[in-house]
Tab-separated table of C-alpha atoms in Angstrom:
chain	number	residue	atom	x	y	z
A	124	MET	CA	-0.477	17.560	0.280
A	125	ALA	CA	-1.380	20.965	-0.333
A	126	GLY	CA	0.991	23.859	-1.366
A	127	THR	CA	2.915	24.106	2.065
A	128	SER	CA	5.048	27.101	1.147
A	129	THR	CA	6.960	29.700	3.310
A	130	THR	CA	6.454	33.201	1.853
A	131	GLY	CA	8.026	36.553	3.045
A	132	ALA	CA	9.571	37.144	6.294
A	133	SER	CA	8.675	39.652	9.136
A	134	ARG	CA	11.403	41.857	9.662
A	135	ASN	CA	10.170	45.241	10.257
A	136	GLY	CA	8.651	44.416	13.590
A	137	HIS	CA	4.826	44.735	12.691
A	138	SER	CA	2.494	42.465	14.117
A	139	GLY	CA	-1.053	41.246	13.429
A	140	ASP	CA	-2.453	38.818	10.989
A	141	GLY	CA	-1.729	40.530	7.586
A	142	GLU	CA	1.740	40.304	8.716
A	143	ARG	CA	1.665	36.610	10.082
A	144	VAL	CA	0.306	35.628	6.986
A	145	ARG	CA	3.187	37.070	4.678
A	146	GLY	CA	5.101	34.472	6.501
A	147	ALA	CA	8.155	34.272	8.805
A	148	LEU	CA	11.315	32.606	7.318
A	149	GLY	CA	11.575	33.352	3.706
A	150	ALA	CA	12.941	37.023	3.347
A	151	ASP	CA	11.091	38.914	0.653
A	152	ALA	CA	9.321	40.944	3.550
A	153	GLU	CA	12.059	42.833	2.504
A	154	ALA	CA	8.571	44.341	2.074
A	155	GLU	CA	9.168	46.829	-0.279
A	156	GLU	CA	8.821	50.587	1.089
A	157	ARG	CA	6.444	51.699	-1.620
A	158	GLY	CA	6.595	55.520	-2.518
A	159	GLY	CA	3.369	57.620	-2.949
A	160	GLY	CA	-0.531	56.726	-2.063
A	161	PRO	CA	-2.067	53.895	-3.418
A	162	SER	CA	-4.696	54.449	-6.147
A	163	LEU	CA	-8.457	53.969	-5.390
A	164	PRO	CA	-8.655	50.204	-6.729
A	165	GLU	CA	-5.300	49.431	-4.945
A	166	ARG	CA	-6.513	50.757	-1.694
A	167	PHE	CA	-9.998	48.472	-2.582
A	168	LEU	CA	-8.094	45.447	-2.981
A	169	ARG	CA	-5.681	45.947	-0.180
A	170	ALA	CA	-8.972	46.423	1.889
A	171	ILE	CA	-10.449	42.923	0.613
A	172	GLY	CA	-6.986	41.557	1.454
A	173	GLY	CA	-6.687	42.769	4.946
A	174	GLN	CA	-10.386	41.385	5.509
A	175	VAL	CA	-9.332	37.791	4.170
A	176	ALA	CA	-6.078	37.871	6.394
A	177	ARG	CA	-8.187	38.985	9.446
A	178	ARG	CA	-10.749	36.368	8.923
A	179	ILE	CA	-7.975	33.233	9.037
A	180	PRO	CA	-7.888	31.724	12.419
A	181	GLU	CA	-4.529	31.694	14.030
A	182	ALA	CA	-2.934	28.304	13.637
A	183	ASN	CA	-2.161	26.379	17.074
A	184	LEU	CA	0.527	23.890	17.459
A	185	ASP	CA	-1.919	21.671	19.414
A	186	ASP	CA	-3.574	21.064	16.658
A	187	ARG	CA	-1.187	18.218	15.654
A	188	ASP	CA	-2.560	14.944	16.423
A	189	PRO	CA	-0.227	12.234	16.721
A	190	ASP	CA	-3.027	9.303	16.533
A	191	TYR	CA	-4.646	11.016	13.532
A	192	ILE	CA	-1.025	11.305	11.830
A	193	ARG	CA	-0.712	7.297	13.350
A	194	GLU	CA	-4.180	6.164	11.491
A	195	THR	CA	-3.726	8.201	8.181
A	196	LEU	CA	-0.281	6.648	7.500
A	197	PRO	CA	-1.286	3.499	5.983
A	198	GLY	CA	-3.343	5.324	3.294
A	199	LEU	CA	-0.631	8.078	2.871
A	200	TRP	CA	1.960	5.045	2.653
A	201	LEU	CA	-0.390	3.643	-0.149
A	202	LEU	CA	-0.580	6.772	-2.080
A	203	SER	CA	3.657	7.067	-1.680
A	204	SER	CA	4.262	3.729	-2.344
A	205	LEU	CA	1.915	2.751	-5.236
A	206	TYR	CA	1.545	6.393	-7.005
A	207	PHE	CA	4.659	8.161	-6.692
A	208	ARG	CA	7.310	5.390	-5.977
A	209	GLY	CA	8.489	7.414	-3.129
A	210	GLU	CA	12.114	6.825	-1.667
A	211	VAL	CA	13.342	8.820	1.149
A	212	ARG	CA	17.062	8.472	1.854
A	213	GLY	CA	19.185	9.780	4.866
A	214	LEU	CA	16.729	9.871	7.751
A	215	GLY	CA	19.347	8.871	9.855
A	216	ASN	CA	20.941	12.485	9.458
A	217	ILE	CA	18.266	13.985	11.343
A	218	PRO	CA	18.730	14.010	15.074
A	219	GLU	CA	16.752	11.952	17.106
A	220	LYS	CA	16.050	14.399	19.606
A	221	GLY	CA	16.222	18.076	20.344
A	222	PRO	CA	15.067	20.945	18.105
A	223	VAL	CA	16.294	20.750	14.124
A	224	LEU	CA	15.280	22.964	10.924
A	225	LEU	CA	15.006	20.899	7.748
A	226	VAL	CA	15.085	23.122	5.067
A	227	GLY	CA	13.505	21.807	1.736
A	228	ASN	CA	13.315	22.739	-1.866
A	229	HIS	CA	9.862	23.143	-2.825
A	230	SER	CA	8.353	21.497	-5.915
A	231	GLY	CA	4.833	20.764	-7.226
A	232	GLY	CA	2.708	23.784	-7.430
A	233	ASN	CA	-0.297	24.011	-4.731
A	234	LEU	CA	0.091	19.927	-4.266
A	235	THR	CA	3.442	19.472	-2.974
A	236	VAL	CA	3.534	15.568	-2.970
A	237	ASP	CA	7.145	15.427	-2.184
A	238	THR	CA	6.274	17.037	1.270
A	239	GLY	CA	3.850	14.236	2.036
A	240	VAL	CA	6.317	11.644	0.833
A	241	PHE	CA	8.520	13.053	3.371
A	242	MET	CA	5.797	13.804	6.188
A	243	LEU	CA	4.865	9.708	5.661
A	244	ALA	CA	8.645	8.741	5.779
A	245	TYR	CA	9.448	10.827	8.948
A	246	SER	CA	6.732	9.746	10.514
A	247	ALA	CA	7.347	6.141	10.260
A	248	TYR	CA	10.976	6.499	10.586
A	249	PHE	CA	10.893	8.343	13.863
A	250	GLY	CA	7.523	7.406	15.219
A	251	VAL	CA	4.524	10.088	15.668
A	252	GLU	CA	6.579	10.975	19.098
A	253	ARG	CA	9.226	12.799	17.632
A	254	GLU	CA	7.016	15.827	16.521
A	255	LEU	CA	7.449	17.290	13.266
A	256	TYR	CA	6.007	20.534	12.044
A	257	THR	CA	5.722	22.519	8.787
A	258	LEU	CA	5.284	25.987	7.835
A	259	ALA	CA	3.046	27.052	5.344
A	260	HIS	CA	1.362	29.759	4.034
A	261	ASN	CA	-1.776	30.542	6.338
A	262	LEU	CA	-4.208	30.834	3.440
A	263	VAL	CA	-3.225	26.755	2.808
A	264	VAL	CA	-3.545	26.061	6.691
A	265	SER	CA	-7.053	27.826	6.400
A	266	PHE	CA	-8.335	26.635	3.109
A	267	PRO	CA	-11.672	24.751	3.202
A	268	GLY	CA	-11.091	21.165	3.022
A	269	LEU	CA	-7.434	21.363	4.027
A	270	GLY	CA	-8.000	21.582	7.749
A	271	PHE	CA	-6.465	17.714	8.187
A	272	LEU	CA	-3.277	19.536	7.194
A	273	LYS	CA	-3.050	21.197	10.908
A	274	ARG	CA	-3.411	17.851	12.298
A	275	TRP	CA	-0.563	16.682	10.374
A	276	GLY	CA	1.546	19.820	12.109
A	277	VAL	CA	1.489	22.048	9.527
A	278	VAL	CA	0.987	25.661	11.097
A	279	ALA	CA	0.975	29.161	9.739
A	280	ALA	CA	4.173	30.398	8.772
A	281	SER	CA	5.222	32.862	11.647
A	282	ARG	CA	8.438	33.698	13.559
A	283	GLU	CA	6.127	32.997	16.855
A	284	ASN	CA	5.212	29.417	15.501
A	285	ALA	CA	8.670	28.932	14.558
A	286	ARG	CA	9.879	29.934	17.867
A	287	LYS	CA	7.440	27.716	19.904
A	288	THR	CA	8.289	24.728	17.754
A	289	LEU	CA	11.860	25.246	17.894
A	290	GLU	CA	11.822	25.504	21.695
A	291	GLU	CA	9.787	22.840	22.552
A	292	GLY	CA	12.611	20.841	20.879
A	293	ASN	CA	10.425	19.655	18.034
A	294	ALA	CA	11.836	19.578	14.042
A	295	LEU	CA	10.415	21.924	11.959
A	296	LEU	CA	10.161	22.055	8.296
A	297	VAL	CA	10.648	24.827	6.088
A	298	TYR	CA	10.627	25.765	2.348
A	299	PRO	CA	12.269	29.253	1.900
A	300	GLY	CA	11.450	29.082	-1.560
A	301	GLY	CA	7.903	28.938	-0.874
A	302	ASP	CA	5.415	29.983	-3.807
A	303	TYR	CA	8.255	31.287	-5.728
A	304	GLU	CA	10.324	28.322	-5.808
A	305	VAL	CA	7.193	25.572	-6.132
A	306	HIS	CA	5.710	27.297	-9.246
A	307	ARG	CA	8.837	27.289	-11.331
A	308	PRO	CA	8.711	26.234	-14.949
A	309	VAL	CA	9.106	22.548	-15.637
A	310	TRP	CA	12.514	23.051	-17.390
A	311	GLU	CA	13.751	24.373	-14.043
A	312	ARG	CA	12.482	21.670	-12.456
A	313	ASN	CA	16.072	20.491	-10.854
A	314	VAL	CA	17.091	23.906	-9.754
A	315	VAL	CA	17.223	24.756	-6.040
A	316	ASP	CA	15.646	28.411	-6.217
A	317	PHE	CA	14.913	30.293	-2.777
A	318	ASP	CA	15.078	33.479	-4.359
A	319	GLY	CA	17.681	35.006	-2.117
A	320	ARG	CA	15.352	34.673	1.037
A	321	LYS	CA	17.566	34.009	4.214
A	322	GLY	CA	14.846	34.196	6.996
A	323	TRP	CA	15.597	30.691	7.850
A	324	ILE	CA	19.473	31.280	8.751
A	325	ARG	CA	18.353	34.002	10.939
A	326	THR	CA	16.092	31.567	12.569
A	327	ALA	CA	18.451	28.627	13.066
A	328	LEU	CA	21.131	31.305	14.432
A	329	GLU	CA	18.141	32.682	16.740
A	330	HIS	CA	17.591	29.302	18.342
A	331	ASP	CA	21.079	27.813	17.772
A	332	VAL	CA	19.716	24.835	15.989
A	333	PRO	CA	21.252	22.871	13.190
A	334	ILE	CA	20.105	22.977	9.868
A	335	VAL	CA	19.315	19.590	7.828
A	336	PRO	CA	18.787	20.504	4.243
A	337	VAL	CA	16.282	18.088	2.698
A	338	VAL	CA	16.419	17.871	-1.162
A	339	ALA	CA	13.503	16.421	-3.268
A	340	ILE	CA	13.346	15.747	-6.982
A	341	GLY	CA	10.239	14.625	-8.834
A	342	GLY	CA	7.758	17.298	-7.876
A	343	GLN	CA	7.893	19.158	-10.542
A	344	GLU	CA	7.272	16.615	-12.824
A	345	THR	CA	3.829	16.078	-11.358
A	346	SER	CA	2.219	18.637	-13.868
A	347	LEU	CA	3.505	20.551	-16.976
A	348	PHE	CA	4.509	24.068	-14.898
A	349	LEU	CA	4.704	26.506	-17.808
A	350	SER	CA	5.055	29.985	-15.569
A	351	ARG	CA	4.778	31.785	-12.498
A	352	GLY	CA	2.961	34.316	-14.215
A	353	GLU	CA	4.260	36.832	-12.127
A	354	THR	CA	3.250	39.688	-14.412
A	355	LEU	CA	0.134	38.608	-14.733
A	356	ALA	CA	-0.121	38.651	-10.812
A	357	LYS	CA	1.063	42.263	-10.968
A	358	LEU	CA	-1.195	43.346	-13.671
A	359	LEU	CA	-4.312	42.159	-11.588
A	360	MET	CA	-2.723	43.710	-8.183
A	361	LEU	CA	-2.840	40.541	-6.564
A	362	ASP	CA	0.593	40.862	-4.914
A	363	ARG	CA	-0.725	44.400	-3.297
A	364	ALA	CA	-4.018	42.573	-2.407
A	365	PHE	CA	-2.784	39.252	-1.249
A	366	ARG	CA	0.719	39.285	-1.078
A	367	LEU	CA	0.170	36.599	-4.156
A	368	LYS	CA	3.577	37.653	-6.477
A	369	VAL	CA	2.767	34.642	-8.793
A	370	LEU	CA	-0.607	33.380	-10.850
A	371	PRO	CA	1.257	30.407	-12.110
A	372	ILE	CA	0.208	28.858	-15.453
A	373	SER	CA	0.135	25.072	-16.174
A	374	ILE	CA	-0.929	22.364	-18.084
A	375	ALA	CA	-2.720	19.780	-15.654
A	376	PRO	CA	-5.272	17.324	-15.306
A	377	PRO	CA	-8.188	17.559	-15.369
A	378	TRP	CA	-8.282	21.400	-15.954
A	379	GLY	CA	-5.926	21.592	-19.331
A	380	ILE	CA	-4.737	25.151	-19.027
A	381	ASN	CA	-4.572	26.067	-15.220
A	382	VAL	CA	-4.480	29.347	-14.120
A	383	GLY	CA	-3.745	29.982	-10.190
A	384	ASP	CA	-4.017	26.427	-9.374
A	385	PHE	CA	-6.362	27.356	-6.625
A	386	LEU	CA	-8.424	24.059	-7.104
A	387	GLY	CA	-5.619	21.871	-7.133
A	388	HIS	CA	-5.195	19.322	-10.075
A	389	ILE	CA	-4.720	15.512	-10.471
A	390	PRO	CA	-0.912	15.149	-10.084
A	391	LEU	CA	1.201	12.991	-12.413
A	392	PRO	CA	2.559	9.877	-10.890
A	393	ALA	CA	5.820	11.132	-10.944
A	394	LYS	CA	8.827	9.420	-8.863
A	395	ILE	CA	9.495	11.080	-5.901
A	396	THR	CA	12.861	10.916	-4.339
A	397	VAL	CA	13.770	12.683	-1.260
A	398	GLU	CA	17.333	12.866	0.550
A	399	ALA	CA	18.007	14.323	4.119
A	400	LEU	CA	21.488	15.938	4.409
A	401	PRO	CA	24.277	15.603	7.042
A	402	PRO	CA	23.466	18.321	9.724
A	403	ILE	CA	24.972	21.875	9.347
A	404	HIS	CA	25.785	23.549	12.897
A	405	VAL	CA	26.111	27.049	11.444
A	406	ARG	CA	28.139	28.737	14.269
A	407	GLU	CA	30.247	25.849	14.587
A	408	ALA	CA	31.076	25.960	10.686
A	409	PHE	CA	31.028	29.488	9.941
A	410	GLY	CA	32.021	31.262	13.489
A	411	ASP	CA	30.350	32.979	16.167
A	412	ASP	CA	28.991	35.678	13.648
A	413	PRO	CA	28.106	33.926	10.317
A	414	ASP	CA	27.705	35.856	7.022
A	415	LEU	CA	24.375	35.152	6.028
A	416	ASP	CA	25.416	35.067	2.336
A	417	GLU	CA	28.007	32.452	2.913
A	418	VAL	CA	25.857	30.266	4.804
A	419	TYR	CA	23.050	30.552	1.927
A	420	ASP	CA	25.582	29.823	-0.423
A	421	HIS	CA	26.892	26.874	1.083
A	422	VAL	CA	23.691	25.245	1.695
A	423	THR	CA	21.718	26.094	-1.326
A	424	ARG	CA	25.231	24.630	-3.224
A	425	LEU	CA	24.975	21.532	-1.242
A	426	MET	CA	21.522	21.294	-2.006
A	427	GLN	CA	21.913	21.978	-5.738
A	428	GLU	CA	24.721	19.384	-5.836
A	429	THR	CA	22.670	16.541	-4.316
A	430	LEU	CA	19.658	17.191	-6.418
A	431	ASP	CA	21.774	17.211	-9.613
A	432	ALA	CA	22.964	13.668	-8.376
A	433	LEU	CA	19.444	12.788	-7.966
A	434	ALA	CA	18.537	14.243	-11.367
A	435	ALA	CA	21.572	12.061	-12.916
A	436	GLU	CA	20.096	8.981	-11.376
A	437	ARG	CA	16.441	9.710	-13.412
A	438	ARG	CA	16.526	8.191	-16.802
A	439	PHE	CA	12.984	9.129	-18.005
A	440	PRO	CA	10.863	12.412	-16.719
A	441	VAL	CA	7.831	11.448	-14.423
A	442	ILE	CA	9.019	7.448	-14.591
A	443	GLY	CA	11.951	7.916	-12.661
B	57	MET	CA	-2.535	-8.851	8.881
B	58	ARG	CA	-0.406	-12.275	9.821
B	59	VAL	CA	2.504	-13.561	7.780
B	60	GLY	CA	4.687	-15.992	8.499
B	61	ALA	CA	7.575	-18.202	7.202
B	62	SER	CA	9.222	-21.516	8.358
B	63	ILE	CA	12.660	-23.732	7.528
B	64	GLN	CA	14.448	-26.759	8.618
B	65	VAL	CA	18.050	-25.841	9.695
B	66	SER	CA	20.535	-28.632	10.337
B	67	ALA	CA	21.802	-27.545	13.525
B	68	PRO	CA	20.381	-28.312	17.222
B	69	ALA	CA	17.791	-25.793	18.637
B	70	ASP	CA	20.696	-24.292	20.774
B	71	ALA	CA	22.817	-23.127	17.748
B	72	VAL	CA	19.846	-21.313	16.396
B	73	TRP	CA	18.936	-19.731	19.364
B	74	ALA	CA	22.268	-18.691	19.650
B	75	PHE	CA	21.739	-16.197	16.859
B	76	ILE	CA	18.173	-15.293	17.240
B	77	ALA	CA	19.217	-14.308	20.829
B	78	ASP	CA	21.805	-12.076	19.955
B	79	PRO	CA	20.656	-8.668	19.034
B	80	ALA	CA	24.000	-7.835	17.459
B	81	ARG	CA	23.397	-10.478	14.859
B	82	TYR	CA	19.926	-9.284	13.535
B	83	LEU	CA	21.457	-6.828	10.941
B	84	HIS	CA	23.153	-9.458	9.282
B	85	PHE	CA	20.399	-12.060	9.009
B	86	MET	CA	17.057	-10.303	8.868
B	87	ALA	CA	16.754	-9.100	5.283
B	88	GLY	CA	14.955	-5.579	4.857
B	89	ILE	CA	15.827	-4.509	8.341
B	90	THR	CA	17.520	-1.212	8.311
B	91	ARG	CA	17.838	-0.899	12.294
B	92	TRP	CA	17.789	-3.176	14.871
B	93	GLU	CA	19.170	-1.477	18.531
B	94	VAL	CA	19.024	-2.436	21.912
B	95	GLU	CA	17.220	0.344	23.876
B	96	SER	CA	16.913	-1.196	27.111
B	97	GLU	CA	19.895	-1.800	29.749
B	98	GLU	CA	19.372	-5.795	29.392
B	99	PRO	CA	19.966	-6.526	25.881
B	100	THR	CA	18.552	-10.093	25.563
B	101	GLY	CA	15.809	-12.033	27.978
B	102	CYS	CA	12.179	-10.753	28.504
B	103	GLY	CA	11.816	-6.944	28.760
B	104	ALA	CA	14.364	-6.400	26.463
B	105	ARG	CA	13.793	-3.634	24.026
B	106	TYR	CA	14.987	-2.823	20.630
B	107	ARG	CA	14.277	-0.234	18.213
B	108	MET	CA	13.774	-1.961	14.526
B	109	LEU	CA	12.795	-0.676	11.074
B	110	MET	CA	11.983	-2.679	8.043
B	111	ARG	CA	11.996	-1.264	4.586
B	112	VAL	CA	8.643	-1.772	3.033
B	113	ARG	CA	8.215	-0.023	-0.316
B	114	SER	CA	8.562	4.009	0.324
B	115	ALA	CA	9.043	3.846	4.080
B	116	GLU	CA	11.242	2.231	7.219
B	117	ILE	CA	8.648	0.919	9.328
B	118	GLY	CA	8.587	-0.386	12.885
B	119	GLY	CA	9.185	1.298	15.870
B	120	LEU	CA	10.328	0.246	19.587
B	121	VAL	CA	9.636	-3.492	20.630
B	122	GLU	CA	9.637	-5.456	23.624
B	123	VAL	CA	10.519	-8.898	24.115
B	124	VAL	CA	7.637	-10.513	26.017
B	125	GLU	CA	8.420	-14.193	26.097
B	126	TRP	CA	11.792	-15.864	26.316
B	127	ASP	CA	11.820	-19.364	26.616
B	128	ALA	CA	15.385	-20.415	25.339
B	129	PRO	CA	15.699	-22.358	23.131
B	130	SER	CA	12.597	-22.385	21.984
B	131	ASP	CA	10.007	-19.484	21.830
B	132	MET	CA	10.931	-15.657	21.779
B	133	ALA	CA	7.807	-13.326	21.012
B	134	TRP	CA	7.938	-9.326	21.159
B	135	THR	CA	5.302	-6.620	20.769
B	136	SER	CA	5.326	-3.308	20.136
B	137	VAL	CA	5.323	-0.516	22.286
B	138	THR	CA	5.597	2.367	20.065
B	139	GLY	CA	5.124	2.703	15.889
B	140	ILE	CA	3.108	0.451	14.089
B	141	ASP	CA	1.265	-2.300	15.981
B	142	GLN	CA	3.149	-5.846	15.773
B	143	ARG	CA	3.722	-8.921	17.199
B	144	GLY	CA	6.508	-11.233	16.306
B	145	ARG	CA	7.694	-14.783	17.282
B	146	TRP	CA	10.398	-17.058	16.908
B	147	ARG	CA	9.471	-20.676	17.305
B	148	LEU	CA	12.097	-23.226	17.433
B	149	ARG	CA	11.211	-27.142	17.558
B	150	GLU	CA	13.847	-29.541	17.525
B	151	ARG	CA	13.485	-32.856	15.449
B	152	ARG	CA	15.566	-35.826	14.932
B	153	PHE	CA	19.093	-35.960	13.793
B	154	GLY	CA	19.817	-32.683	14.949
B	155	ARG	CA	17.714	-30.836	12.767
B	156	THR	CA	15.443	-27.563	13.882
B	157	ASP	CA	12.246	-26.373	12.623
B	158	VAL	CA	12.217	-22.693	12.753
B	159	GLU	CA	9.034	-20.473	12.095
B	160	PHE	CA	8.984	-16.816	12.223
B	161	ARG	CA	5.623	-15.120	12.700
B	162	LEU	CA	4.651	-11.473	12.139
B	163	SER	CA	1.394	-10.000	12.713
B	164	TYR	CA	1.106	-6.214	11.920
B	165	GLY	CA	-1.181	-3.312	11.708
B	166	VAL	CA	-2.380	0.065	12.700
B	167	ALA	CA	-5.378	0.168	14.932
B	168	GLY	CA	-7.676	2.472	13.812
B	169	SER	CA	-6.494	2.866	10.212
B	170	GLY	CA	-10.022	1.654	8.562
B	171	LEU	CA	-10.282	0.694	5.150
B	172	LEU	CA	-7.206	2.181	3.902
B	173	GLY	CA	-5.272	0.221	6.655
B	174	TRP	CA	-6.702	-2.701	5.510
B	175	ALA	CA	-5.650	-2.381	2.078
B	176	ALA	CA	-1.891	-1.071	3.019
B	177	GLU	CA	-1.716	-4.528	4.891
B	178	ARG	CA	-2.235	-6.610	2.069
B	179	VAL	CA	-0.205	-4.573	-0.242
B	180	ALA	CA	3.016	-4.748	2.338
B	181	ALA	CA	2.269	-8.407	2.902
B	182	PRO	CA	4.282	-9.608	-0.337
B	183	THR	CA	7.421	-7.794	0.597
B	184	VAL	CA	7.071	-8.652	4.277
B	185	THR	CA	6.964	-12.163	3.701
B	186	ALA	CA	9.417	-11.897	0.974
B	187	ASN	CA	11.853	-10.384	3.842
B	188	LEU	CA	11.051	-13.217	6.513
B	189	ARG	CA	11.556	-15.939	4.061
B	190	ARG	CA	15.097	-14.263	3.095
B	191	THR	CA	15.486	-13.824	6.757
B	192	LEU	CA	14.958	-17.586	6.981
B	193	GLN	CA	17.164	-18.693	4.361
B	194	GLN	CA	20.043	-16.142	5.835
B	195	LEU	CA	19.751	-17.692	9.217
B	196	LYS	CA	19.821	-21.100	8.076
B	197	ARG	CA	23.020	-20.633	6.190
B	198	GLN	CA	24.711	-18.746	8.531
B	199	VAL	CA	23.765	-21.448	11.486
B	200	GLU	CA	24.885	-24.331	9.308
B	201	HIS	CA	27.939	-22.527	8.035
B	202	GLU	CA	29.040	-22.000	11.849
B	203	GLN	CA	28.093	-25.628	12.502
B	204	LEU	CA	30.491	-26.774	9.764
B	205	ARG	CA	33.035	-24.337	11.006
B	206	ALA	CA	32.807	-25.936	14.444
B	207	ALA	CA	33.168	-29.304	13.156
B	208	ALA	CA	36.232	-28.454	10.898
B	209	ALA	CA	38.029	-26.933	13.997
B	210	ALA	CA	36.887	-29.897	15.963
B	211	ARG	CA	38.620	-32.120	13.633
B	212	ARG	CA	41.630	-30.110	13.026
B	213	GLU	CA	42.336	-30.177	16.815
B	214	ALA	CA	41.717	-34.122	16.828
B	215	LYS	CA	44.306	-34.503	13.688
B	216	GLN	CA	46.699	-31.975	15.634
B	217	ARG	CA	45.965	-34.463	19.185
B	218	ALA	CA	46.669	-37.598	17.041
B	219	ALA	CA	49.936	-36.089	15.362
B	220	ALA	CA	51.017	-35.135	18.628
B	221	GLY	CA	50.364	-38.427	20.124
B	222	GLY	CA	52.012	-40.129	17.223
B	223	ASP	CA	55.261	-37.901	17.896
């Protein structure tokens, strides 16, 4: 499963592809207001970024194909069972019916294998009839060769797609940490880090849906992640042109030193364990006008405690 | 892929049938089963529907099944409505001296899943077969224990009657 991540959040009311690509539920669309006019190279890069964004086709919820999911489950089951020794707990905590926002921690670089393990277990448990959508950066959905992700219900991260998904009574999986969390260095592998993004809480409140935290461990052991490469991304002005705030550096087969991870890598066979926690009804727990910081702290604390417990079960890296 | 297991239980077929016909008992004797819930108005008989899941390595697999054959106390068969394709059968045959041969058959797969589906069925087979065997062993123990308790209760009652008669 490749790089499913939600980045950014559109709070400034702009519309269009560029905005859509920035994503829906993160929150860093706290899009910095930059002072002064851009330089010539910067304008050039922004123009290229805009062109790329405009060429990306809009994601469609109808792209999800339950028959395709069902037919590919055995292959994914083989990969999950034999290579990653996947284990998913607590699926009974996810409501059987109705809209629900599944909030996960994100690991594994551009190959987020824990998402695959979870989607397999979810589809087997509830059946393909209980629709699950996953928000991802539109570049991921549109990347050549990754069209199959759309058929699995991976859609571009946008407020509109989140709204449609939840209004139709489906489950929606989001990764608030997005590209920031997924490329964290390996020594931070057991840390939940949403980078302060709170768009997902606003989405849950807006649609009045329960939040089910989904905690995964093992994904950040699938290669040796060294750095997010934020400085490098800034130096190359990738953040301004493509909204890419990271240019991750890792050691991963078959490349050795892997910068950017644009072509993916062969993940190490780390044991993946995922646990879904009991649902949180935000207004029931925090009142009619919940404080976002309080909700954020509560959910991330619960997730961190679960991740710590899962980490305590592991005796060796990768092996589990 | 079809797998199966059989065992002989020291009890008449009716006693075994009382177990397999009761959905409330399934979680107690079915190995690997994480869910067995009645989804129809009628909990038993032809047309009864159950939502069942069996843990097979990294996923809980199953779906909604419907009983399509109910011939007490010898045959019960079900087929899948949603989830993976499956067909299961309990086959009870009473032998001499109050014993019953119990056979549990299960065929499963995902139509259209191609070569990977074929491989997955075979990789899953040892786990599923082991679950069927353990299921039958647990069923045998529970049925025979129930028989033993019934016999003990009958002996107690006879003793009490004899004691009351002696007085």
